[in-house]
Amino acid sequence: MKNSILIFSLFSCLLISSCNKKDEHAHHEVAKEQYTCPMHPQIIQDKPGICPICGMDLVKVSAVVNKAIMLSDTQKKLANITTTLVRMQPIGNNTIITGKLVADEIQTEVISSRVQGRIETLYVKEIGQQVKQGQALYQLYSEQLLTLQQEYVLTLRQAEAIKEERYQSFVASAEKKLLLFGMTKGQIENLAKKKIVDSRITFFAPVSGAVKSMEVNEGQYISEGALLYRFEKLDKLWMEAELYPGETQYIKPGDEVNVSISNSNQTSIKGKVLFMSPEYRKGSQVTIVRVEIKNSDHAFLPGMQGNIILTHSDKKAIAIPVDAVIRDETGNHIWVLQKDGSFISRKVKTGIENSEMVEITEGLGENENVVITGAYLLYSESILKKGA
């Protein structure tokens, strides 16, 4: 009796297992009944065939579904996965020209001496030092200024003693001379108040800027008009680059171009073409182009390397960022976000490509959600989970 019960139990288990296998087999058979195009998933048929759009062989829907990857919101944030809706946009070929940042010479200020004398003290001594308007630059010993101060004090005392209008005009004339020779309003007011002359006068920066060069030393005698400092203003800079004959057709004065500057973040910024040399450099076949960029926060400095990016052959096409395309031995792939929140890999064909965007000629339609950052992480996850 016990043997009969055992045999019956074993038979029941085998029967249930057989039924389960049949159910699984039936489930797979249903999944295999539908076929789609890997590059045009909107094409779905109940039997094998050829895609009416691109002519590729249709594959089983189940083969496509098995490639889907589902991630939680936390995983997406950790992997920095972001998507964007695909749209038609201008794209063109790029020509990249290497250049270097230089100071805007239009904004260069020259500081020269207004009076002869001897440099007693230099308050600004370093090349590249930032100087603010009104900051003390140097102290000068000048017998000429001493004489003019004495003349002003004498005239002022006469005007105070003799209350006549013509003496007031003498005071105004003496004050004007001191202003012309570099003394400030505050220094003259202090002189009028204390009536004490000084042979050593401090001169202040008339403008703000960075010291580009110094042409004077302490103890040096200088003449009237002698060059002392050159200041650079860094609110605007020039990117200068060399153009070869075949590249001049892509740019002209007044154009707005993209400039990439090699600093810690490889910054991209818009610039305006100010100047193109009308002649080649001596002994060469290159001409100079100058692009102005804004630098109000002084993030860039003269001498930094960079690129001017010239875009040409513009056309409208379905385009996505270059980093969104995975390239391997089997071709080009992208990852597309599905309505259920999963990601699937899809083969695409590419066209025009520049440093930022790539044209998709087949495999992607407008308003689809494509992964633009984190695509390589999805690719790695796919290999780990499903195998290459």
Short mmCIF file of C-alpha atoms in Angstrom, two decimals, residues 91-352:
data_model
loop_
_atom_site.label_atom_id
_atom_site.label_comp_id
_atom_site.label_asym_id
_atom_site.label_seq_id
_atom_site.Cartn_x
_atom_site.Cartn_y
_atom_site.Cartn_z
CA ILE A 91 24.18 70.35 -37.10
CA GLY A 92 27.27 70.90 -39.17
CA ASN A 93 30.91 69.98 -39.58
CA ASN A 94 33.39 71.70 -37.28
CA THR A 95 36.83 73.08 -37.96
CA ILE A 96 38.89 73.52 -34.80
CA ILE A 97 41.61 76.17 -34.69
CA THR A 98 44.12 76.32 -31.85
CA GLY A 99 44.72 79.73 -30.29
CA LYS A 100 45.96 81.57 -27.21
CA LEU A 101 44.43 84.21 -24.95
CA VAL A 102 46.09 87.64 -25.02
CA ALA A 103 45.23 90.93 -23.35
CA ASP A 104 42.93 93.35 -25.15
CA GLU A 105 45.40 96.00 -26.31
CA ILE A 106 42.62 98.53 -26.70
CA GLN A 107 42.20 98.40 -22.90
CA THR A 108 45.95 98.66 -22.12
CA GLU A 109 46.77 101.75 -20.05
CA VAL A 110 50.19 103.44 -19.96
CA ILE A 111 51.22 105.19 -16.73
CA SER A 112 53.88 107.88 -17.27
CA SER A 113 55.43 110.56 -15.08
CA ARG A 114 53.98 114.07 -15.31
CA VAL A 115 56.99 115.65 -13.67
CA GLN A 116 60.73 115.03 -13.45
CA GLY A 117 62.30 113.78 -10.24
CA ARG A 118 63.66 110.73 -8.37
CA ILE A 119 61.70 107.60 -7.46
CA GLU A 120 61.86 107.34 -3.67
CA THR A 121 59.52 104.35 -3.12
CA LEU A 122 57.68 101.90 -5.34
CA TYR A 123 54.49 100.62 -3.72
CA VAL A 124 53.68 98.28 -6.64
CA LYS A 125 56.65 96.11 -7.67
CA GLU A 126 55.29 92.82 -9.08
CA ILE A 127 54.36 91.96 -12.66
CA GLY A 128 50.79 90.65 -12.78
CA GLN A 129 49.75 92.37 -9.55
CA GLN A 130 46.16 93.60 -9.56
CA VAL A 131 45.91 97.34 -8.89
CA LYS A 132 42.73 99.26 -8.06
CA GLN A 133 42.04 102.81 -9.12
CA GLY A 134 43.26 105.23 -6.42
CA GLN A 135 45.84 102.79 -5.02
CA ALA A 136 49.27 104.27 -4.22
CA LEU A 137 51.84 103.47 -6.95
CA TYR A 138 55.03 105.33 -6.12
CA GLN A 139 56.51 108.25 -4.20
CA LEU A 140 58.51 110.87 -6.12
CA TYR A 141 61.02 113.47 -4.93
CA SER A 142 60.59 116.52 -7.20
CA GLU A 143 62.07 120.00 -6.79
CA GLN A 144 59.74 121.18 -9.55
CA LEU A 145 56.66 120.13 -7.58
CA LEU A 146 58.16 121.67 -4.45
CA THR A 147 58.44 125.02 -6.22
CA LEU A 148 54.85 124.79 -7.51
CA GLN A 149 53.58 124.00 -3.99
CA GLN A 150 55.42 127.03 -2.59
CA GLU A 151 53.90 129.18 -5.32
CA TYR A 152 50.40 127.90 -4.49
CA VAL A 153 50.79 128.53 -0.72
CA LEU A 154 52.14 132.05 -1.30
CA THR A 155 49.29 132.90 -3.67
CA LEU A 156 46.76 131.47 -1.22
CA ARG A 157 48.10 133.63 1.63
CA GLN A 158 47.97 136.74 -0.55
CA ALA A 159 44.35 135.99 -1.51
CA GLU A 160 43.43 135.54 2.15
CA ALA A 161 45.10 138.84 3.08
CA ILE A 162 43.85 140.86 0.13
CA LYS A 163 40.18 140.21 -0.55
CA GLU A 164 40.25 140.93 -4.25
CA GLU A 165 38.80 138.80 -7.04
CA ARG A 166 41.97 138.81 -9.14
CA TYR A 167 43.91 137.07 -6.34
CA GLN A 168 41.32 134.29 -6.33
CA SER A 169 42.02 133.75 -10.02
CA PHE A 170 45.77 133.48 -9.16
CA VAL A 171 44.93 130.75 -6.63
CA ALA A 172 42.84 128.85 -9.18
CA SER A 173 45.68 129.08 -11.70
CA ALA A 174 48.26 127.76 -9.20
CA GLU A 175 45.92 124.91 -8.21
CA LYS A 176 45.42 123.94 -11.86
CA LYS A 177 49.21 123.62 -12.31
CA LEU A 178 49.42 121.21 -9.37
CA LEU A 179 46.57 119.11 -10.83
CA LEU A 180 48.26 119.01 -14.24
CA PHE A 181 51.49 117.80 -12.64
CA GLY A 182 49.74 114.87 -10.97
CA MET A 183 48.67 115.94 -7.50
CA THR A 184 45.16 114.96 -6.44
CA LYS A 185 42.34 117.18 -5.19
CA GLY A 186 42.74 115.70 -1.71
CA GLN A 187 46.48 116.46 -1.62
CA ILE A 188 45.87 120.07 -2.71
CA GLU A 189 43.11 120.54 -0.10
CA ASN A 190 45.45 119.21 2.59
CA LEU A 191 48.17 121.62 1.37
CA ALA A 192 45.72 124.55 1.53
CA LYS A 193 44.67 123.59 5.03
CA LYS A 194 48.12 122.97 6.58
CA LYS A 195 50.19 125.21 4.24
CA ILE A 196 53.13 122.78 4.63
CA VAL A 197 54.97 121.93 1.41
CA ASP A 198 56.55 118.48 0.83
CA SER A 199 59.25 117.53 -1.67
CA ARG A 200 58.07 113.90 -1.66
CA ILE A 201 54.69 113.38 -3.31
CA THR A 202 52.77 110.08 -3.54
CA PHE A 203 51.16 109.30 -6.91
CA PHE A 204 48.10 107.07 -7.27
CA ALA A 205 46.79 104.70 -9.96
CA PRO A 206 44.48 106.57 -12.36
CA VAL A 207 42.80 103.28 -13.46
CA SER A 208 42.40 99.68 -12.32
CA GLY A 209 44.21 96.79 -13.99
CA ALA A 210 46.95 94.17 -13.82
CA VAL A 211 50.59 95.23 -14.09
CA LYS A 212 51.86 94.08 -17.48
CA SER A 213 55.30 95.68 -17.24
CA MET A 214 57.41 98.02 -15.06
CA GLU A 215 59.94 100.40 -16.57
CA VAL A 216 61.32 102.02 -13.41
CA ASN A 217 63.29 101.18 -10.24
CA GLU A 218 63.61 102.79 -6.84
CA GLY A 219 66.25 105.54 -6.77
CA GLN A 220 66.00 106.12 -10.51
CA TYR A 221 65.82 109.66 -11.87
CA ILE A 222 63.03 110.12 -14.40
CA SER A 223 62.11 112.88 -16.79
CA GLU A 224 58.71 114.33 -17.54
CA GLY A 225 56.74 111.86 -19.69
CA ALA A 226 58.90 108.85 -18.77
CA LEU A 227 57.11 105.46 -19.02
CA LEU A 228 56.58 103.88 -15.58
CA TYR A 229 53.93 101.12 -15.83
CA ARG A 230 51.70 99.33 -18.31
CA PHE A 231 48.33 98.15 -17.01
CA GLU A 232 46.13 95.47 -18.60
CA LYS A 233 42.37 95.35 -18.07
CA LEU A 234 41.14 91.76 -18.02
CA ASP A 235 37.38 92.36 -18.32
CA LYS A 236 37.75 91.41 -21.99
CA LEU A 237 40.37 89.21 -23.62
CA TRP A 238 41.34 88.28 -27.17
CA MET A 239 41.71 84.74 -28.47
CA GLU A 240 44.24 84.91 -31.30
CA ALA A 241 44.66 82.03 -33.73
CA GLU A 242 46.18 81.27 -37.13
CA LEU A 243 44.00 80.47 -40.15
CA TYR A 244 45.15 78.58 -43.22
CA PRO A 245 43.84 79.64 -46.67
CA GLY A 246 41.14 76.93 -46.74
CA GLU A 247 39.72 78.00 -43.38
CA THR A 248 39.16 81.71 -44.03
CA GLN A 249 35.92 80.95 -45.91
CA TYR A 250 34.24 79.78 -42.68
CA ILE A 251 34.65 83.00 -40.68
CA LYS A 252 34.31 86.76 -41.06
CA PRO A 253 34.39 89.84 -38.78
CA GLY A 254 31.23 90.16 -36.70
CA ASP A 255 30.53 86.39 -36.53
CA GLU A 256 29.70 84.78 -33.19
CA VAL A 257 31.78 81.64 -32.64
CA ASN A 258 32.28 79.04 -29.92
CA VAL A 259 35.53 79.24 -27.96
CA SER A 260 36.83 76.42 -25.77
CA ILE A 261 39.42 77.44 -23.16
CA SER A 262 41.79 74.95 -21.56
CA ASN A 263 41.43 75.73 -17.87
CA SER A 264 40.56 73.37 -15.01
CA ASN A 265 37.02 72.85 -16.39
CA GLN A 266 37.63 73.13 -20.18
CA THR A 267 35.19 76.03 -20.36
CA SER A 268 33.13 76.84 -23.48
CA ILE A 269 32.13 80.44 -24.11
CA LYS A 270 30.76 82.56 -26.94
CA GLY A 271 33.05 85.05 -28.66
CA LYS A 272 32.81 87.69 -31.37
CA VAL A 273 35.21 87.94 -34.31
CA LEU A 274 36.79 91.40 -34.13
CA PHE A 275 39.55 91.27 -36.69
CA MET A 276 40.99 89.19 -39.52
CA SER A 277 44.34 90.17 -40.91
CA PRO A 278 44.11 91.15 -44.60
CA GLU A 279 47.53 89.65 -45.34
CA TYR A 280 49.54 86.53 -44.61
CA ARG A 281 52.31 86.45 -42.08
CA LYS A 282 55.69 87.02 -43.65
CA GLY A 283 57.14 83.77 -45.01
CA SER A 284 53.98 81.75 -44.30
CA GLN A 285 50.51 80.96 -45.60
CA VAL A 286 48.64 81.79 -42.39
CA THR A 287 46.59 84.80 -41.41
CA ILE A 288 45.57 85.98 -37.93
CA VAL A 289 42.03 86.02 -36.53
CA ARG A 290 41.13 87.76 -33.27
CA VAL A 291 38.04 86.82 -31.23
CA GLU A 292 36.87 88.88 -28.26
CA ILE A 293 35.50 87.10 -25.18
CA LYS A 294 34.03 88.52 -21.97
CA ASN A 295 35.93 87.89 -18.74
CA SER A 296 34.07 89.93 -16.13
CA ASP A 297 34.85 87.45 -13.33
CA HIS A 298 38.55 87.20 -14.36
CA ALA A 299 38.30 83.41 -14.70
CA PHE A 300 40.67 83.48 -17.69
CA LEU A 301 44.19 84.86 -17.91
CA PRO A 302 46.41 85.89 -20.82
CA GLY A 303 48.54 82.97 -22.01
CA MET A 304 45.85 80.27 -21.60
CA GLN A 305 45.48 77.91 -24.56
CA GLY A 306 42.15 77.29 -26.27
CA ASN A 307 40.29 76.51 -29.49
CA ILE A 308 38.06 78.47 -31.83
CA ILE A 309 35.36 76.16 -33.22
CA LEU A 310 34.11 77.05 -36.71
CA THR A 311 30.82 75.39 -37.73
CA HIS A 312 29.95 75.06 -41.40
CA SER A 313 27.72 72.97 -43.71
CA ASP A 314 24.74 73.51 -41.41
CA LYS A 315 21.65 71.38 -41.91
CA LYS A 316 18.69 70.26 -39.78
CA ALA A 317 18.71 66.65 -38.65
CA ILE A 318 17.96 64.36 -35.74
CA ALA A 319 21.03 64.89 -33.59
CA ILE A 320 22.13 63.83 -30.11
CA PRO A 321 25.27 64.48 -28.02
CA VAL A 322 28.35 62.50 -29.09
CA ASP A 323 28.65 60.84 -25.65
CA ALA A 324 25.18 59.31 -26.05
CA VAL A 325 26.43 56.93 -28.77
CA ILE A 326 28.16 53.68 -27.76
CA ARG A 327 30.60 52.41 -30.38
CA ASP A 328 31.84 48.82 -30.38
CA GLU A 329 32.79 46.09 -32.84
CA THR A 330 29.11 45.44 -33.67
CA GLY A 331 28.32 49.05 -34.61
CA ASN A 332 26.78 52.15 -33.03
CA HIS A 333 24.26 51.84 -30.19
CA ILE A 334 22.16 54.17 -28.08
CA TRP A 335 20.02 53.63 -24.98
CA VAL A 336 16.37 54.64 -25.13
CA LEU A 337 14.05 55.18 -22.15
CA GLN A 338 10.78 53.23 -22.43
CA LYS A 339 7.35 54.18 -21.08
CA ASP A 340 7.65 51.62 -18.28
CA GLY A 341 10.90 53.26 -17.07
CA SER A 342 13.24 50.62 -18.48
CA PHE A 343 16.15 51.24 -20.85
CA ILE A 344 16.78 49.32 -24.05
CA SER A 345 19.78 49.30 -26.36
CA ARG A 346 19.18 50.10 -30.02
CA LYS A 347 21.40 50.03 -33.08
CA VAL A 348 21.63 53.28 -35.06
CA LYS A 349 23.37 54.68 -38.10
CA THR A 350 25.22 57.99 -37.84
CA GLY A 351 25.90 60.81 -40.28
CA ILE A 352 27.51 64.22 -39.82
#
